[in-house]
Amino acid sequence: MKEEKWDKLLGIKTMGRDDSHADQYRYPYEPTPYPVLERLANSGYIGKKHVLLDYGCGKGRVDFFLSWQTRCRTIGIEYDEHIYERAAQNHKTAVSSGRVAIEMTDAKQFPVPEYVDRIYFFNPFSLEILQKVMSRILESYYAAPRNMLLFFYYPSKEYSSFLMTVDELTFCDEIDCTDLFEAEDSRERIMVFELGWDSTV
Protein backbone atom coordinates (compact mmCIF):
# COMPACT_ATOMS: atom_id res chain seq x y z
CA MET A 1 0.00 0.00 0.00
CA LYS A 2 2.85 2.36 0.83
CA GLU A 3 4.31 1.75 -2.63
CA GLU A 4 1.11 2.91 -4.31
CA LYS A 5 0.84 5.97 -2.06
CA TRP A 6 4.35 7.12 -2.89
CA ASP A 7 3.81 6.62 -6.62
CA LYS A 8 0.65 8.70 -6.42
CA LEU A 9 2.31 11.43 -4.36
CA LEU A 10 5.24 11.67 -6.79
CA GLY A 11 3.00 11.57 -9.85
CA ILE A 12 4.62 8.46 -11.33
CA LYS A 13 3.92 4.79 -12.08
CA THR A 14 6.79 2.49 -11.16
CA MET A 15 5.13 -0.63 -9.74
CA GLY A 16 5.77 -4.16 -10.95
CA ARG A 17 8.61 -6.30 -12.21
CA ASP A 18 9.59 -6.54 -15.88
CA ASP A 19 11.93 -9.23 -17.16
CA SER A 20 10.81 -9.17 -20.80
CA HIS A 21 14.23 -8.07 -22.05
CA ALA A 22 16.43 -9.48 -19.29
CA ASP A 23 19.31 -11.81 -20.07
CA GLN A 24 22.47 -13.15 -18.43
CA TYR A 25 24.08 -9.71 -18.54
CA ARG A 26 21.21 -7.31 -17.87
CA TYR A 27 18.88 -8.16 -15.04
CA PRO A 28 15.08 -7.67 -14.75
CA TYR A 29 13.52 -4.35 -13.81
CA GLU A 30 12.46 -4.35 -10.20
CA PRO A 31 11.99 -1.07 -8.34
CA THR A 32 13.81 -0.39 -5.08
CA PRO A 33 11.21 -0.53 -2.27
CA TYR A 34 10.23 2.92 -1.06
CA PRO A 35 11.08 2.15 2.62
CA VAL A 36 14.66 1.45 1.49
CA LEU A 37 14.78 4.73 -0.43
CA GLU A 38 13.43 6.56 2.62
CA ARG A 39 16.25 5.13 4.70
CA LEU A 40 18.82 6.21 2.11
CA ALA A 41 17.30 9.69 1.86
CA ASN A 42 17.46 10.04 5.66
CA SER A 43 21.08 8.86 5.87
CA GLY A 44 22.47 12.35 5.29
CA TYR A 45 24.64 11.16 2.41
CA ILE A 46 22.60 12.93 -0.27
CA GLY A 47 21.62 16.60 -0.32
CA LYS A 48 20.66 19.39 -2.67
CA LYS A 49 24.29 20.09 -3.63
CA HIS A 50 24.75 16.56 -4.98
CA VAL A 51 24.17 14.96 -8.38
CA LEU A 52 23.23 11.29 -8.31
CA LEU A 53 23.67 8.88 -11.22
CA ASP A 54 21.29 5.91 -11.19
CA TYR A 55 22.47 2.91 -13.22
CA GLY A 56 19.61 0.87 -14.69
CA CYS A 57 17.05 3.43 -13.60
CA GLY A 58 14.08 1.48 -14.96
CA LYS A 59 10.96 3.59 -14.67
CA GLY A 60 12.80 6.21 -12.63
CA ARG A 61 11.60 5.60 -9.09
CA VAL A 62 14.99 6.22 -7.45
CA ASP A 63 15.50 9.42 -9.43
CA PHE A 64 12.10 10.97 -8.86
CA PHE A 65 11.97 10.00 -5.18
CA LEU A 66 15.47 11.12 -4.16
CA SER A 67 15.28 14.38 -6.14
CA TRP A 68 11.99 15.18 -4.41
CA GLN A 69 13.06 14.02 -0.94
CA THR A 70 16.62 15.38 -0.80
CA ARG A 71 16.48 18.10 -3.52
CA CYS A 72 19.49 16.57 -5.26
CA ARG A 73 19.71 16.39 -9.04
CA THR A 74 19.58 12.94 -10.60
CA ILE A 75 20.49 11.28 -13.87
CA GLY A 76 18.89 7.94 -14.66
CA ILE A 77 20.25 5.77 -17.46
CA GLU A 78 18.40 2.82 -18.96
CA TYR A 79 19.27 0.58 -21.93
CA ASP A 80 15.84 -1.05 -22.46
CA GLU A 81 13.80 1.12 -24.82
CA HIS A 82 10.47 -0.28 -23.59
CA ILE A 83 11.23 0.54 -19.96
CA TYR A 84 12.89 3.84 -20.87
CA GLU A 85 9.63 4.94 -22.48
CA ARG A 86 7.87 4.34 -19.15
CA ALA A 87 10.47 6.50 -17.41
CA ALA A 88 10.06 9.21 -20.05
CA GLN A 89 6.30 9.16 -19.48
CA ASN A 90 6.85 9.48 -15.73
CA HIS A 91 9.14 12.43 -16.40
CA LYS A 92 6.17 14.28 -17.92
CA THR A 93 4.04 13.87 -14.80
CA ALA A 94 6.51 13.68 -11.87
CA VAL A 95 6.45 16.45 -9.27
CA SER A 96 10.26 16.56 -9.21
CA SER A 97 10.92 16.26 -12.95
CA GLY A 98 12.79 19.58 -13.09
CA ARG A 99 15.72 18.03 -11.22
CA VAL A 100 15.71 14.73 -13.10
CA ALA A 101 17.26 13.71 -16.43
CA ILE A 102 16.55 10.31 -17.99
CA GLU A 103 18.70 8.94 -20.80
CA MET A 104 18.50 5.79 -22.89
CA THR A 105 22.06 4.54 -23.22
CA ASP A 106 24.41 1.62 -22.67
CA ALA A 107 26.00 1.77 -19.22
CA LYS A 108 29.30 0.42 -20.55
CA GLN A 109 29.63 3.32 -22.98
CA PHE A 110 28.16 6.11 -20.84
CA PRO A 111 30.78 8.75 -19.93
CA VAL A 112 30.20 9.68 -16.29
CA PRO A 113 29.76 13.48 -16.09
CA GLU A 114 32.42 15.18 -14.00
CA TYR A 115 29.78 16.79 -11.77
CA VAL A 116 28.30 13.45 -10.66
CA ASP A 117 29.29 12.70 -7.06
CA ARG A 118 26.72 10.10 -5.96
CA ILE A 119 26.01 6.81 -7.77
CA TYR A 120 23.29 4.22 -7.13
CA PHE A 121 23.06 0.54 -8.11
CA PHE A 122 20.37 -2.06 -7.50
CA ASN A 123 21.99 -5.04 -9.25
CA PRO A 124 21.21 -3.70 -12.73
CA PHE A 125 23.63 -5.91 -14.61
CA SER A 126 26.23 -8.66 -14.45
CA LEU A 127 29.64 -8.46 -12.81
CA GLU A 128 31.26 -8.24 -16.26
CA ILE A 129 29.33 -5.06 -17.04
CA LEU A 130 29.92 -3.67 -13.53
CA GLN A 131 33.67 -4.01 -14.07
CA LYS A 132 33.46 -1.95 -17.28
CA VAL A 133 31.17 0.59 -15.62
CA MET A 134 33.62 0.94 -12.74
CA SER A 135 36.35 1.76 -15.27
CA ARG A 136 34.15 4.55 -16.62
CA ILE A 137 33.57 5.88 -13.10
CA LEU A 138 37.30 5.86 -12.38
CA GLU A 139 38.01 7.65 -15.68
CA SER A 140 35.64 10.42 -14.61
CA TYR A 141 37.14 10.56 -11.15
CA TYR A 142 40.72 10.90 -12.39
CA ALA A 143 39.69 13.53 -14.93
CA ALA A 144 38.11 15.57 -12.13
CA PRO A 145 39.14 14.32 -8.66
CA ARG A 146 36.32 14.76 -6.15
CA ASN A 147 34.67 13.02 -3.25
CA MET A 148 32.18 10.44 -4.51
CA LEU A 149 29.89 7.96 -2.79
CA LEU A 150 28.64 4.76 -4.41
CA PHE A 151 25.53 3.03 -3.05
CA PHE A 152 24.88 -0.67 -3.70
CA TYR A 153 21.45 -1.90 -2.59
CA TYR A 154 20.91 -5.65 -2.11
CA PRO A 155 24.46 -6.47 -3.21
CA SER A 156 25.28 -9.94 -4.53
CA LYS A 157 28.33 -11.80 -3.24
CA GLU A 158 29.93 -11.28 -6.66
CA TYR A 159 29.43 -7.53 -6.43
CA SER A 160 30.66 -7.34 -2.85
CA SER A 161 33.79 -9.40 -3.53
CA PHE A 162 34.69 -7.38 -6.60
CA LEU A 163 34.15 -4.01 -4.94
CA MET A 164 36.49 -4.95 -2.12
CA THR A 165 39.28 -5.45 -4.68
CA VAL A 166 39.01 -2.00 -6.28
CA ASP A 167 41.96 -0.10 -4.81
CA GLU A 168 40.38 3.33 -5.22
CA LEU A 169 37.25 2.38 -3.28
CA THR A 170 36.92 2.46 0.50
CA PHE A 171 34.02 0.67 2.20
CA CYS A 172 32.73 3.27 4.62
CA ASP A 173 29.24 2.31 5.78
CA GLU A 174 26.36 -0.12 5.58
CA ILE A 175 22.74 0.98 5.82
CA ASP A 176 20.86 -1.93 7.36
CA CYS A 177 17.40 -2.55 5.88
CA THR A 178 16.67 -6.03 7.27
CA ASP A 179 14.09 -4.69 9.74
CA LEU A 180 11.98 -3.25 6.91
CA PHE A 181 10.83 -6.68 5.74
CA GLU A 182 9.28 -9.71 7.40
CA ALA A 183 11.65 -12.26 5.91
CA GLU A 184 15.17 -12.29 7.31
CA ASP A 185 17.55 -11.55 4.45
CA SER A 186 21.15 -10.48 5.04
CA ARG A 187 21.29 -8.87 1.58
CA GLU A 188 18.72 -6.26 2.64
CA ARG A 189 21.29 -3.50 3.04
CA ILE A 190 22.95 -0.67 1.20
CA MET A 191 26.73 -0.89 1.02
CA VAL A 192 28.34 2.55 0.83
CA PHE A 193 31.75 2.99 -0.79
CA GLU A 194 33.77 6.17 -0.94
CA LEU A 195 35.91 7.26 -3.84
CA GLY A 196 38.24 10.16 -3.11
CA TRP A 197 40.57 11.36 -0.39
CA ASP A 198 38.37 13.98 1.21
CA SER A 199 36.52 12.34 4.08
CA THR A 200 33.91 15.11 4.35
CA VAL A 201 30.64 14.21 2.66
XYZ file of C-alpha atoms in Angstrom:
201
model
C 0.000 0.000 0.000
C 2.847 2.361 0.829
C 4.311 1.753 -2.625
C 1.110 2.907 -4.314
C 0.836 5.975 -2.064
C 4.353 7.120 -2.893
C 3.815 6.622 -6.617
C 0.654 8.702 -6.424
C 2.315 11.427 -4.356
C 5.237 11.667 -6.788
C 2.996 11.574 -9.853
C 4.621 8.456 -11.334
C 3.916 4.793 -12.081
C 6.788 2.494 -11.162
C 5.134 -0.627 -9.743
C 5.765 -4.158 -10.951
C 8.606 -6.301 -12.206
C 9.586 -6.537 -15.880
C 11.926 -9.231 -17.161
C 10.811 -9.166 -20.799
C 14.228 -8.065 -22.050
C 16.427 -9.480 -19.294
C 19.310 -11.813 -20.070
C 22.466 -13.154 -18.425
C 24.080 -9.709 -18.543
C 21.215 -7.307 -17.867
C 18.876 -8.158 -15.038
C 15.076 -7.667 -14.751
C 13.522 -4.346 -13.810
C 12.456 -4.354 -10.199
C 11.988 -1.074 -8.337
C 13.810 -0.387 -5.076
C 11.214 -0.530 -2.267
C 10.226 2.919 -1.057
C 11.080 2.151 2.616
C 14.663 1.452 1.492
C 14.780 4.728 -0.431
C 13.428 6.563 2.618
C 16.252 5.132 4.701
C 18.820 6.214 2.105
C 17.296 9.690 1.861
C 17.456 10.043 5.655
C 21.075 8.858 5.867
C 22.472 12.347 5.289
C 24.640 11.162 2.409
C 22.597 12.926 -0.270
C 21.617 16.596 -0.317
C 20.665 19.390 -2.665
C 24.286 20.092 -3.629
C 24.749 16.556 -4.976
C 24.168 14.964 -8.384
C 23.226 11.292 -8.314
C 23.673 8.882 -11.221
C 21.290 5.910 -11.189
C 22.469 2.911 -13.225
C 19.606 0.867 -14.686
C 17.051 3.433 -13.598
C 14.085 1.482 -14.955
C 10.962 3.592 -14.670
C 12.801 6.214 -12.632
C 11.599 5.597 -9.088
C 14.990 6.225 -7.451
C 15.504 9.415 -9.431
C 12.103 10.973 -8.860
C 11.970 10.003 -5.177
C 15.467 11.125 -4.165
C 15.279 14.376 -6.135
C 11.990 15.175 -4.406
C 13.058 14.019 -0.937
C 16.620 15.382 -0.805
C 16.478 18.096 -3.523
C 19.486 16.573 -5.261
C 19.711 16.388 -9.042
C 19.578 12.936 -10.595
C 20.487 11.278 -13.873
C 18.895 7.942 -14.663
C 20.254 5.774 -17.460
C 18.401 2.825 -18.961
C 19.275 0.583 -21.930
C 15.836 -1.052 -22.455
C 13.795 1.119 -24.823
C 10.474 -0.276 -23.594
C 11.225 0.539 -19.955
C 12.889 3.838 -20.868
C 9.625 4.941 -22.482
C 7.874 4.345 -19.148
C 10.468 6.500 -17.407
C 10.060 9.212 -20.050
C 6.298 9.158 -19.484
C 6.855 9.479 -15.726
C 9.136 12.433 -16.402
C 6.172 14.284 -17.917
C 4.042 13.870 -14.796
C 6.509 13.679 -11.872
C 6.451 16.450 -9.265
C 10.258 16.559 -9.214
C 10.916 16.259 -12.950
C 12.787 19.581 -13.087
C 15.717 18.028 -11.219
C 15.711 14.729 -13.104
C 17.264 13.708 -16.431
C 16.553 10.308 -17.987
C 18.704 8.942 -20.803
C 18.500 5.792 -22.893
C 22.063 4.539 -23.215
C 24.408 1.620 -22.671
C 26.002 1.767 -19.217
C 29.299 0.417 -20.551
C 29.629 3.321 -22.977
C 28.160 6.107 -20.839
C 30.783 8.746 -19.935
C 30.198 9.685 -16.295
C 29.760 13.481 -16.088
C 32.425 15.179 -13.996
C 29.779 16.789 -11.775
C 28.301 13.447 -10.663
C 29.291 12.697 -7.056
C 26.722 10.099 -5.964
C 26.011 6.810 -7.770
C 23.291 4.223 -7.132
C 23.059 0.543 -8.112
C 20.366 -2.056 -7.502
C 21.989 -5.037 -9.253
C 21.206 -3.697 -12.733
C 23.630 -5.914 -14.608
C 26.233 -8.664 -14.448
C 29.639 -8.461 -12.807
C 31.259 -8.237 -16.256
C 29.327 -5.062 -17.037
C 29.916 -3.668 -13.534
C 33.668 -4.005 -14.072
C 33.456 -1.954 -17.279
C 31.172 0.590 -15.622
C 33.621 0.937 -12.741
C 36.348 1.755 -15.265
C 34.147 4.550 -16.617
C 33.574 5.876 -13.105
C 37.302 5.863 -12.383
C 38.011 7.648 -15.679
C 35.637 10.419 -14.615
C 37.142 10.557 -11.151
C 40.724 10.900 -12.389
C 39.689 13.533 -14.935
C 38.107 15.573 -12.129
C 39.137 14.324 -8.658
C 36.317 14.755 -6.151
C 34.674 13.017 -3.246
C 32.180 10.435 -4.508
C 29.888 7.960 -2.786
C 28.643 4.765 -4.412
C 25.534 3.029 -3.052
C 24.881 -0.670 -3.702
C 21.455 -1.905 -2.593
C 20.906 -5.654 -2.106
C 24.459 -6.473 -3.210
C 25.285 -9.937 -4.526
C 28.333 -11.805 -3.245
C 29.930 -11.279 -6.656
C 29.430 -7.530 -6.426
C 30.665 -7.343 -2.848
C 33.788 -9.399 -3.527
C 34.689 -7.377 -6.604
C 34.146 -4.007 -4.941
C 36.492 -4.951 -2.120
C 39.281 -5.450 -4.685
C 39.013 -1.995 -6.276
C 41.962 -0.099 -4.806
C 40.384 3.328 -5.218
C 37.254 2.379 -3.277
C 36.917 2.461 0.503
C 34.022 0.669 2.201
C 32.732 3.272 4.624
C 29.242 2.311 5.780
C 26.359 -0.123 5.581
C 22.743 0.982 5.819
C 20.858 -1.928 7.362
C 17.401 -2.552 5.877
C 16.667 -6.033 7.274
C 14.086 -4.688 9.737
C 11.977 -3.254 6.907
C 10.826 -6.679 5.737
C 9.281 -9.712 7.402
C 11.649 -12.260 5.907
C 15.170 -12.289 7.309
C 17.547 -11.545 4.451
C 21.147 -10.481 5.038
C 21.288 -8.871 1.583
C 18.719 -6.258 2.640
C 21.285 -3.498 3.043
C 22.953 -0.675 1.197
C 26.731 -0.886 1.021
C 28.345 2.553 0.833
C 31.747 2.993 -0.795
C 33.769 6.171 -0.936
C 35.914 7.256 -3.845
C 38.242 10.161 -3.105
C 40.572 11.364 -0.394
C 38.372 13.984 1.215
C 36.516 12.340 4.084
C 33.910 15.112 4.348
C 30.641 14.206 2.657
